[in-house]
Coordinates of C-alpha atoms and ligand atoms in Angstrom, one line a residue:
X1 CA -25.6 -18.6 -11.2
X2 CA -27.8 -19.8 -8.4
X3 CA -31.0 -21.5 -9.6
X4 CA -34.1 -20.0 -7.9
X5 CA -35.6 -22.2 -5.1
X6 CA -38.7 -24.2 -6.1
X7 CA -40.4 -27.2 -4.6
X8 CA -39.4 -30.6 -5.9
X9 CA -42.0 -32.0 -8.2
X10 CA -43.8 -35.1 -7.0
X11 CA -43.5 -38.3 -9.0
X12 CA -46.5 -39.3 -11.1
X13 CA -46.8 -43.0 -10.5
X14 CA -49.5 -43.3 -13.2
X15 CA -46.7 -43.1 -15.7
X16 CA -45.3 -46.6 -16.6
X17 CA -41.6 -45.4 -16.5
X18 CA -42.0 -44.1 -12.9
X19 CA -43.7 -47.3 -11.8
X20 CA -40.9 -49.3 -13.3
X21 CA -38.3 -47.1 -11.6
X22 CA -40.0 -47.6 -8.2
X23 CA -40.3 -51.3 -8.7
X24 CA -36.6 -51.5 -9.6
X25 CA -35.7 -49.4 -6.5
X26 CA -37.8 -51.8 -4.3
X27 CA -36.0 -54.7 -5.8
X28 CA -32.6 -53.1 -5.2
X29 CA -33.6 -52.4 -1.6
X30 CA -34.8 -56.0 -1.2
X31 CA -31.4 -57.2 -2.2
X32 CA -29.8 -55.1 0.6
X33 CA -32.2 -56.0 3.4
X34 CA -30.5 -57.2 6.5
X35 CA -27.5 -55.0 6.0
X36 CA -25.7 -53.7 9.1
X37 CA -24.8 -50.0 9.7
X38 CA -22.2 -49.0 12.4
X39 CA -22.1 -45.6 14.2
X40 CA -20.1 -42.9 12.4
X41 CA -18.2 -40.7 14.9
X42 CA -15.5 -38.3 13.7
X43 CA -15.6 -40.0 10.3
X44 CA -14.8 -43.4 11.8
X45 CA -17.1 -46.4 11.7
X46 CA -17.6 -47.8 15.1
X47 CA -19.5 -51.0 15.8
X48 CA -21.1 -52.2 19.0
X49 CA -22.2 -55.6 20.1
X50 CA -25.6 -54.3 21.0
X51 CA -27.7 -53.7 17.9
X52 CA -31.0 -52.0 16.9
X53 CA -33.0 -54.2 14.6
X54 CA -35.4 -52.5 12.2
X55 CA -38.3 -54.6 11.0
X56 CA -40.8 -54.1 8.2
X57 CA -44.1 -52.9 9.7
X58 CA -45.9 -54.4 6.7
X59 CA -44.4 -57.8 7.5
X60 CA -42.7 -57.9 10.8
X61 CA -40.9 -61.2 10.1
X62 CA -38.7 -59.3 7.7
X63 CA -35.7 -57.4 9.0
X64 CA -34.9 -54.2 7.1
X65 CA -31.5 -53.9 8.6
X66 CA -29.6 -53.4 11.8
X67 CA -27.5 -50.6 13.3
X68 CA -25.1 -50.3 16.1
X69 CA -26.5 -49.1 19.4
X70 CA -24.6 -46.4 21.2
X71 CA -24.2 -46.3 25.0
X72 CA -23.3 -43.2 27.0
X73 CA -19.5 -43.8 26.5
X74 CA -20.0 -43.6 22.8
X75 CA -22.3 -40.6 23.2
X76 CA -19.4 -38.9 25.0
X77 CA -17.1 -39.8 22.2
X78 CA -19.6 -38.3 19.7
X79 CA -19.8 -35.0 21.7
X80 CA -16.0 -34.7 21.8
X81 CA -15.8 -35.4 18.0
X82 CA -18.4 -32.8 17.3
X83 CA -16.6 -30.3 19.6
X84 CA -13.3 -30.8 17.8
X85 CA -14.9 -30.5 14.3
X86 CA -16.6 -27.3 15.4
X87 CA -13.2 -25.6 15.8
X88 CA -12.8 -25.5 12.0
X89 CA -16.3 -25.8 10.7
X90 CA -17.5 -22.7 12.4
X91 CA -15.2 -20.6 10.2
X92 CA -16.0 -22.4 6.9
X93 CA -17.7 -19.7 4.8
X94 CA -21.5 -19.8 4.5
X95 CA -21.2 -20.2 0.7
X96 CA -19.0 -23.3 1.1
X97 CA -21.4 -24.8 3.7
X98 CA -24.3 -24.2 1.4
X99 CA -22.6 -26.0 -1.4
X100 CA -22.5 -29.2 0.7
X101 CA -26.3 -29.0 0.9
X102 CA -26.8 -28.2 -2.8
X103 CA -24.6 -31.2 -3.6
X104 CA -26.5 -33.4 -1.2
X105 CA -29.8 -32.3 -2.7
X106 CA -28.6 -33.1 -6.2
X107 CA -27.5 -36.6 -5.2
X108 CA -30.7 -37.3 -3.4
X109 CA -32.6 -36.2 -6.4
X110 CA -30.7 -38.7 -8.5
X111 CA -31.3 -41.4 -6.0
X112 CA -34.9 -40.4 -5.3
X113 CA -36.6 -43.7 -6.0
X114 CA -34.0 -45.6 -3.8
X115 CA -34.6 -43.3 -0.8
X116 CA -38.4 -43.6 -1.3
X117 CA -38.1 -47.4 -1.5
X118 CA -36.3 -47.5 1.9
X119 CA -39.1 -45.3 3.3
X120 CA -41.7 -47.7 2.0
X121 CA -40.1 -50.7 3.6
X122 CA -38.9 -49.3 6.8
X123 CA -41.7 -46.8 7.8
X124 CA -44.7 -48.3 6.0
X125 CA -45.3 -45.3 3.8
X126 CA -47.1 -46.1 0.5
X127 CA -45.4 -45.0 -2.7
X128 CA -47.0 -41.5 -2.8
X129 CA -46.3 -40.7 0.8
X130 CA -42.7 -42.0 0.5
X131 CA -42.1 -39.9 -2.5
X132 CA -43.5 -36.8 -0.7
X133 CA -41.1 -37.5 2.2
X134 CA -38.1 -37.7 -0.2
X135 CA -39.2 -34.6 -2.1
X136 CA -39.5 -32.7 1.2
X137 CA -36.0 -33.8 2.2
X138 CA -34.7 -32.4 -1.1
X139 CA -36.6 -29.2 -0.5
X140 CA -35.1 -28.7 3.0
X141 CA -31.6 -29.2 1.6
X142 CA -32.1 -26.7 -1.2
X143 CA -34.1 -24.2 0.8
X144 CA -31.8 -24.0 3.8
X145 CA -28.8 -23.7 1.4
X146 CA -30.5 -20.7 -0.2
X147 CA -31.4 -19.2 3.1
X148 CA -27.8 -19.4 4.3
X149 CA -26.7 -17.4 1.4
X150 CA -29.2 -14.8 2.3
X151 CA -28.0 -14.7 6.0
X152 CA -24.4 -14.6 4.9
X153 CA -25.0 -10.8 4.2
X154 CA -25.6 -10.3 8.0
X155 CA -28.1 -8.1 9.7
X156 CA -28.5 -4.6 8.1
X157 CA -27.4 -1.9 10.5
X158 CA -27.8 1.9 10.5
X159 CA -24.6 3.9 9.5
X160 CA -22.9 5.9 12.3
X161 CA -20.4 8.6 11.3
X162 CA -16.8 7.8 12.3
X163 CA -17.4 4.1 12.7
X164 CA -17.5 1.0 10.5
X165 CA -20.3 -1.2 11.8
X166 CA -21.5 -4.7 11.0
X167 CA -23.6 -7.4 12.5
X168 CA -23.1 -10.9 11.3
X169 CA -24.3 -14.3 12.2
X170 CA -22.2 -17.0 13.9
X171 CA -23.1 -20.5 14.8
X172 CA -23.9 -21.7 18.4
X173 CA -21.7 -24.8 18.8
X174 CA -22.5 -28.6 19.1
X175 CA -26.1 -29.5 18.6
X176 CA -28.2 -32.6 19.3
X177 CA -30.6 -33.6 16.5
X178 CA -33.5 -35.8 17.8
X179 CA -36.1 -36.6 15.1
X180 CA -39.3 -38.7 15.2
X181 CA -39.8 -41.8 13.0
X182 CA -42.7 -40.5 11.0
X183 CA -40.8 -38.4 8.5
X184 CA -37.6 -40.3 9.0
X185 CA -35.9 -38.7 6.0
X186 CA -37.4 -35.3 5.6
X187 CA -37.5 -34.2 9.2
X188 CA -34.1 -35.7 10.0
X189 CA -32.5 -34.2 6.9
X190 CA -34.1 -30.8 7.5
X191 CA -33.2 -30.6 11.2
X192 CA -29.6 -31.6 10.5
X193 CA -29.1 -29.5 7.4
X194 CA -30.3 -26.3 9.1
X195 CA -27.9 -26.9 12.0
X196 CA -24.8 -27.6 9.9
X197 CA -25.3 -25.0 7.2
X198 CA -25.4 -22.4 9.9
X199 CA -21.9 -23.6 11.0
X200 CA -22.7 -25.9 13.9
X201 CA -21.6 -29.5 14.3
X202 CA -24.1 -32.2 15.4
X203 CA -24.9 -35.5 16.8
X204 CA -27.7 -37.1 14.7
X205 CA -29.6 -39.6 16.9
X206 CA -32.2 -41.2 14.8
X207 CA -35.5 -42.6 16.0
X208 CA -35.0 -46.3 17.0
X209 CA -37.8 -47.6 14.7
X210 CA -36.3 -46.0 11.6
X211 CA -32.5 -46.1 11.9
X212 CA -31.8 -47.6 8.5
X213 CA -33.1 -44.7 6.5
X214 CA -31.1 -42.4 8.8
X215 CA -28.0 -44.5 8.0
X216 CA -28.7 -43.9 4.3
X217 CA -28.8 -40.2 5.0
X218 CA -25.5 -40.5 6.8
X219 CA -24.1 -42.2 3.7
X220 CA -25.2 -39.1 1.8
X221 CA -23.4 -36.8 4.2
X222 CA -20.3 -38.9 3.7
X223 CA -20.7 -38.9 -0.1
X224 CA -20.6 -35.1 -0.2
X225 CA -17.4 -35.3 1.8
X226 CA -18.6 -33.3 4.7
X227 CA -15.6 -33.0 7.0
X228 CA -15.4 -35.7 9.7
X229 CA -17.2 -34.9 12.9
X230 CA -19.5 -32.3 11.4
X231 CA -22.3 -34.9 11.5
X232 CA -21.9 -37.8 13.9
X233 CA -24.3 -40.7 13.4
X234 CA -25.4 -42.1 16.8
X235 CA -28.3 -44.5 16.8
X236 CA -29.2 -45.5 20.3
X237 CA -32.2 -45.7 22.5
X238 CA -33.5 -42.3 23.6
X239 CA -34.2 -43.6 27.1
X240 CA -30.6 -44.9 27.4
X241 CA -28.6 -42.0 25.9
X242 CA -31.0 -39.1 25.6
X243 CA -30.8 -37.7 29.1
X244 CA -27.0 -38.0 29.1
X245 CA -26.7 -36.0 25.9
X246 CA -29.3 -33.4 26.7
X247 CA -27.7 -32.7 30.1
X248 CA -24.2 -32.6 28.7
X249 CA -22.4 -29.3 29.5
X250 CA -20.9 -29.0 25.9
X251 CA -24.2 -29.4 24.1
X252 CA -25.3 -25.9 23.0
X253 CA -28.7 -26.6 21.5
X254 CA -31.2 -29.4 21.0
X255 CA -33.3 -29.6 17.9
X256 CA -36.1 -32.0 18.8
X257 CA -39.3 -33.2 17.0
X258 CA -41.4 -35.8 18.6
X259 CA -44.0 -36.3 21.3
X260 CA -45.1 -33.8 23.9
X261 CA -43.9 -36.0 26.8
X262 CA -40.3 -36.3 25.5
X263 CA -40.2 -32.7 24.3
X264 CA -41.1 -31.4 27.8
X265 CA -38.6 -33.6 29.4
X266 CA -35.9 -32.4 27.2
X267 CA -36.9 -28.8 27.8
X268 CA -36.8 -29.3 31.6
X269 CA -33.4 -31.1 31.6
X270 CA -31.9 -28.6 29.2
X271 CA -32.9 -25.7 31.5
X272 CA -30.7 -27.1 34.3
X273 CA -27.2 -25.7 34.2
X274 CA -24.6 -28.3 35.0
X275 CA -20.9 -27.8 36.0
X276 CA -18.8 -26.8 33.0
X277 CA -21.7 -25.3 31.1
X278 CA -21.2 -21.7 29.9
X279 CA -24.5 -21.0 28.2
X280 CA -28.3 -21.2 28.3
X281 CA -29.1 -24.2 26.0
X282 CA -31.5 -23.5 23.2
X283 CA -34.3 -25.9 22.8
X284 CA -36.3 -26.1 19.6
X285 CA -39.1 -28.6 20.3
X286 CA -41.8 -29.4 17.8
X287 CA -44.3 -31.8 19.3
X288 CA -47.8 -33.4 19.0
X289 CA -51.1 -32.2 17.7
X290 CA -54.9 -32.9 17.9
X291 CA -55.6 -31.2 14.7
X292 CA -59.2 -30.4 13.6
X293 CA -61.0 -29.8 10.4
X294 CA -64.1 -27.6 10.8
X295 CA -67.0 -28.1 8.3
X296 CA -69.3 -25.2 8.2
X297 CA -73.0 -25.4 7.0
X298 CA -72.0 -23.3 4.0
X299 CA -69.2 -25.6 2.8
X300 CA -68.6 -27.7 -0.3
X301 CA -69.6 -31.0 1.4
X302 CA -67.9 -33.3 -1.1
X303 CA -64.6 -31.3 -0.8
X304 CA -64.8 -31.3 2.9
X305 CA -65.4 -35.0 3.2
X306 CA -62.4 -35.7 0.9
X307 CA -60.3 -33.4 2.9
X308 CA -61.1 -35.1 6.2
X309 CA -60.4 -38.6 4.8
X310 CA -57.2 -37.6 3.1
X311 CA -55.9 -35.7 6.3
X312 CA -57.0 -38.4 8.7
X313 CA -55.7 -41.5 6.9
X314 CA -52.7 -40.3 4.8
X315 CA -49.8 -42.4 6.2
X316 CA -52.3 -44.1 8.5
X317 CA -52.9 -40.8 10.5
X318 CA -49.3 -40.9 11.7
X319 CA -48.6 -37.2 10.8
X320 CA -48.4 -34.5 13.4
X321 CA -50.6 -32.6 11.1
X322 CA -53.2 -35.4 10.7
X323 CA -56.9 -34.6 11.1
X324 CA -57.9 -36.4 14.3
X325 CA -61.0 -34.4 14.9
X326 CA -63.6 -33.3 12.4
X327 CA -66.0 -30.6 13.9
X328 CA -69.1 -30.4 11.9
X329 CA -71.9 -27.9 12.1
X330 CA -75.2 -29.6 12.9
X331 CA -77.0 -28.7 9.6
X332 CA -74.5 -30.8 7.6
X333 CA -73.4 -33.3 10.2
X334 CA -75.3 -36.4 9.1
X335 CA -74.3 -35.8 5.5
X336 CA -70.7 -35.5 6.3
X337 CA -70.7 -38.6 8.6
X338 CA -72.2 -40.7 5.8
X339 CA -69.8 -39.4 3.2
X340 CA -66.7 -39.8 5.4
X341 CA -67.7 -43.3 6.4
X342 CA -68.3 -44.3 2.8
X343 CA -65.0 -42.8 1.6
X344 CA -63.1 -44.4 4.4
X345 CA -64.6 -47.9 3.7
X346 CA -63.4 -47.5 0.1
X347 CA -59.7 -47.1 1.1
X348 CA -57.7 -50.2 0.3
X349 CA -55.4 -51.4 3.1
X350 CA -52.3 -53.5 2.2
X351 CA -48.5 -53.7 2.4
X352 CA -46.8 -50.3 1.7
X353 CA -44.9 -51.8 -1.2
X354 CA -48.1 -52.6 -3.1
X355 CA -48.8 -49.5 -5.3
X356 CA -52.5 -50.0 -4.9
X357 CA -52.4 -49.7 -1.1
X358 CA -54.0 -46.4 0.2
X359 CA -53.5 -47.4 3.8
X360 CA -50.5 -49.4 5.1
X361 CA -49.5 -50.6 8.6
X362 CA -48.8 -48.5 11.7
X363 CA -45.2 -48.2 12.7
X364 CA -44.6 -50.8 15.5
X365 CA -46.0 -53.0 18.2
X366 CA -46.4 -50.2 20.7
X367 CA -48.3 -48.0 18.4
X368 CA -50.4 -50.9 17.3
X369 CA -51.4 -51.7 20.9
X370 CA -52.0 -48.1 21.8
X371 CA -54.2 -47.4 18.8
X372 CA -56.3 -50.5 19.3
X373 CA -56.8 -49.4 22.9
X374 CA -58.0 -46.0 21.8
X375 CA -60.4 -47.7 19.4
X376 CA -61.9 -49.6 22.3
X377 CA -62.2 -46.3 24.2
X378 CA -63.8 -44.8 21.1
X379 CA -66.4 -47.6 21.1
X380 CA -67.6 -46.3 24.5
X381 CA -67.3 -42.6 23.6
X382 CA -69.0 -42.7 20.3
X383 CA -70.4 -44.8 17.4
X384 CA -67.9 -46.6 15.0
X385 CA -69.1 -45.9 11.5
X386 CA -66.1 -47.3 9.6
X387 CA -63.2 -49.6 10.6
X388 CA -62.7 -50.4 14.3
X389 CA -60.9 -53.6 13.6
X390 CA -57.5 -55.1 12.9
X391 CA -56.3 -56.0 9.5
X392 CA -53.9 -58.8 8.3
X393 CA -51.9 -60.0 11.3
X394 CA -48.5 -60.4 9.7
X395 CA -48.1 -56.6 9.9
X396 CA -49.3 -53.8 12.1
X397 CA -52.5 -53.2 10.1
X398 CA -55.5 -51.4 11.6
X399 CA -58.6 -50.5 9.5
X400 CA -59.0 -46.7 9.2
X401 CA -61.5 -45.9 11.9
X402 CA -64.2 -43.2 12.1
X403 CA -65.9 -42.6 15.4
X404 CA -69.0 -40.5 15.1
X405 CA -71.0 -38.6 17.8
X406 CA -68.0 -37.9 20.0
X407 CA -68.2 -35.4 22.8
X408 CA -65.6 -32.6 22.5
X409 CA -64.2 -33.5 25.9
X410 CA -64.0 -37.2 25.3
X411 CA -60.5 -38.8 25.4
X412 CA -60.5 -39.6 21.7
X413 CA -61.3 -35.9 21.1
X414 CA -58.5 -34.6 23.3
X415 CA -55.6 -37.1 23.3
X416 CA -53.2 -37.6 20.4
X417 CA -53.7 -41.1 19.1
X418 CA -51.3 -40.9 16.2
X419 CA -53.0 -43.5 14.1
X420 CA -55.8 -44.1 11.7
X421 CA -58.6 -42.9 13.9
X422 CA -60.7 -39.7 13.5
X423 CA -63.4 -38.5 15.9
X424 CA -66.4 -36.7 14.4
X425 CA -67.9 -34.0 16.7
X426 CA -71.2 -32.2 16.2
X427 CA -71.3 -28.4 16.8
X428 CA -74.4 -26.3 17.1
X429 CA -73.1 -23.6 14.9
X430 CA -69.8 -22.2 13.5
X431 CA -68.9 -20.2 16.6
X432 CA -69.2 -23.2 18.7
X433 CA -67.1 -25.2 16.2
X434 CA -64.2 -22.7 16.5
X435 CA -64.5 -22.8 20.3
X436 CA -64.3 -26.7 20.3
X437 CA -61.4 -26.6 17.9
X438 CA -59.4 -24.3 20.2
X439 CA -60.4 -26.4 23.3
X440 CA -57.3 -28.6 23.3
X441 CA -53.8 -28.2 24.8
X442 CA -52.3 -28.4 21.2
X443 CA -52.3 -25.9 18.4
X444 CA -50.5 -27.4 15.4
X445 CA -52.7 -27.5 12.2
X446 CA -56.3 -26.9 11.4
X447 CA -58.6 -26.4 8.5
X448 CA -61.9 -24.8 7.8
X449 CA -64.3 -25.6 4.9
X450 CA -66.7 -22.7 4.3
X451 CA -67.8 -20.5 1.4
X452 CA -68.6 -17.6 3.7
X453 CA -66.0 -14.9 3.7
X454 CA -66.8 -13.6 7.2
X455 CA -66.4 -17.1 8.7
X456 CA -63.1 -17.6 7.0
X457 CA -61.9 -14.3 8.3
X458 CA -63.0 -15.3 11.8
X459 CA -60.9 -18.5 11.5
X460 CA -57.9 -16.4 10.4
X461 CA -58.2 -14.4 13.6
X462 CA -59.4 -16.9 16.1
X463 CA -58.5 -20.5 15.2
X464 CA -55.3 -20.7 17.2
X465 CA -53.0 -23.0 15.3
X466 CA -49.6 -22.6 13.8
X467 CA -50.7 -23.8 10.3
X468 CA -54.3 -22.9 9.3
X469 CA -55.7 -24.1 6.0
X470 CA -58.9 -22.7 4.4
X471 CA -60.9 -24.9 2.1
X472 CA -58.2 -27.5 1.8
X473 CA -56.8 -30.5 3.8
X474 CA -54.7 -29.9 6.9
X475 CA -51.7 -32.0 5.9
X476 CA -49.1 -31.6 3.2
X477 CA -47.1 -28.5 4.2
X478 CA -44.6 -27.5 1.6
X479 CA -41.1 -26.2 2.4
X480 CA -40.8 -22.5 1.9
X481 CA -44.6 -22.2 1.1
X482 CA -46.1 -23.2 4.4
X483 CA -43.6 -22.6 7.2
X484 CA -44.4 -25.3 9.7
X485 CA -44.7 -25.3 13.5
X486 CA -47.4 -25.2 16.2
X487 CA -48.6 -23.2 19.2
X488 CA -49.2 -24.2 22.8
X489 CA -48.2 -27.8 23.6
X490 CA -47.5 -28.4 19.9
X491 CA -44.1 -26.8 20.5
X492 CA -41.9 -23.8 20.1
X493 CA -43.4 -22.8 16.7
X494 CA -40.0 -22.9 15.0
X495 CA -41.5 -22.7 11.6
X496 CA -39.4 -25.3 9.9
X497 CA -39.1 -24.6 6.2
X498 CA -39.6 -20.9 6.9
X499 CA -37.4 -17.9 6.1
X500 CA -36.4 -17.3 9.7
X501 CA -35.8 -20.9 10.8
X502 CA -32.0 -20.7 10.4
X503 CA -31.8 -17.9 13.0
X504 CA -32.6 -20.5 15.7
X505 CA -29.2 -22.0 15.1
X506 CA -27.1 -18.8 15.1
X507 CA -26.3 -15.8 17.2
X508 CA -25.6 -12.3 15.9
X509 CA -22.3 -10.6 16.5
X510 CA -22.2 -6.8 16.3
X511 CA -18.8 -5.3 15.6
X512 CA -18.1 -1.6 15.7
X513 CA -14.7 -0.2 14.6
X514 CA -13.7 3.5 15.2
X515 CA -12.3 4.9 12.0
Ligands
NDP601 P1 -41.0 -39.7 20.6 O1 -41.1 -38.5 21.4 O2 -41.4 -41.0 21.2 O3 -39.5 -39.9 20.0 C1 -38.9 -38.8 19.3 C2 -37.4 -38.9 19.5 O4 -37.0 -38.7 20.8 C3 -36.9 -40.3 19.1 O5 -35.7 -40.1 18.4 C4 -36.6 -40.9 20.5 O6 -35.6 -41.9 20.5 C5 -36.2 -39.7 21.2 N1 -36.2 -39.9 22.7 C6 -37.0 -40.7 23.5 N2 -36.7 -40.5 24.8 C7 -35.8 -39.5 24.8 C8 -35.1 -38.9 25.9 N3 -35.3 -39.2 27.2 N4 -34.2 -37.9 25.6 C9 -33.9 -37.6 24.3 N5 -34.5 -38.2 23.3 C10 -35.4 -39.1 23.5 O7 -41.9 -39.4 19.3 P2 -42.2 -40.4 18.1 O8 -40.9 -40.7 17.4 O9 -43.1 -41.5 18.5 O10 -42.9 -39.4 17.0 C11 -44.3 -39.1 17.1 C12 -44.5 -37.8 17.7 O11 -43.9 -36.8 17.0 C13 -46.0 -37.4 17.7 O12 -46.4 -36.8 18.9 C14 -46.1 -36.3 16.6 O13 -47.1 -35.5 16.7 C15 -44.7 -35.7 16.8 N6 -44.3 -35.0 15.6 C16 -44.4 -33.6 15.6 C17 -44.0 -32.9 14.4 C18 -44.1 -31.4 14.4 O14 -43.6 -30.8 13.5 N7 -44.7 -30.8 15.4 C19 -43.7 -33.6 13.2 C20 -43.6 -35.0 13.3 C21 -44.0 -35.7 14.4 P3 -36.1 -43.5 20.5 O15 -36.7 -43.7 19.2 O16 -34.8 -44.2 20.6 O17 -37.0 -43.7 21.6

């Protein structure tokens, strides 16, 4: 019998056995550092002279591993391989397809510490954040498998005398999976799993800063003996092969998560019909955010300050859901500024592999440079009350930074920085706080701290974000519990980890037979 879906429990690293398991996993990963991973197309390993080198953001002299780097010819081979695999895979029963995901989830659960250790080393997540990423990946595999079994029953239809009618779901075709680097396991596993469990075949093009964890996911797809060509592993630079793949006439859909700029480009290119193309491409694009936490005068101030610090600096603020604006009603503004500054200064920065590190490095040189530039802008647009400086220079360390007294129209209050920087904005009253929160082109997550029922209800109605949290932090969405996706320039609101997500990768076929 099928076990009911429930979220994967997080590891308690206070327990000595769990600490020991994680240390062992890190040692195992250390022994494998520098390994090379080829492309996998149609089940065959293909290597290239050109390589992508993945470095440890906590110590950039250390190479985590290398992968092959695809060019457009190999991208073409991958499309053809996915096309030919689709011929059979589309007719594999939903139950059988779901079983591949259940099996993958079970193996990932057994190798949980190993996956988390790769995340620590390659993406700079601390232990707790890495474990949450792995747990979310397991959740996506389990949840989408369960959802597919539900959709296998088809769409209910009304009986019509003299006919036998049904409406069932069929896949779309070959899909392109383009993830960001910031949840390099969970988002990649989720986007891929949803597409294949619904009967599509895919090209999995990982983010170039985190290709090794993606190669580990590819090994898992191989371990569950997914038929060759159902998932094709194609590391390569987005700027070199992205346009080619997005514009390809045989690509049926693109499942993208990443920046607004790249998402909009994909949306535009995909809309252009090219010779040999027989469909309107579907684009699922989940993009950036400029997420706000509102603190009302009638809030639990301690709770609110904790929520801001956790949401702003968890994984160094590199979450699409991260709090990058705190909008605080005037009566409690100074109190919150003081508390947020003190709590931020208490965070310990260090290598992600050190279990005592609260804050690790940012992902790479580009991000490091861009975030430091924003900190300089922040110095002119407000008052730095914590951080504002670099950390150890053997990795991409930046002190978690709080900029107070920022105008709501300032650049640091409007542009996605995607790093450990939060802008504190004073609002005259609660109504103005809501107006400021909505005054951005994004609409991904948001939170409100208030004890006043009427104010919470107003936020429910008027705070225009895809994921609203009341009296809790604005990060940490759980699969199945908090379907995730944003409004406006935050994307297509696909609601990943939600009950209707799989419909994005299927089409419904209605069949009527006269009796
Ligand atoms: P990018 O947009 O820079 O990259 C995302 C992916 O797109 C990468 O795999 C990249 O490949 C690829 N890519 C780049 N150029 C092209 C192109 N021309 N055609 C096709 N693909 C291309 O985003 P980041 O990886 O930096 O991720 C951070 C962003 O993701 C933030 O804006 C964040 O808010 C957002 N995000 C949104 C989430 C959501 O659910 N809304 C969740 C997580 C992150 P390569 O690495 O090779 O350049």
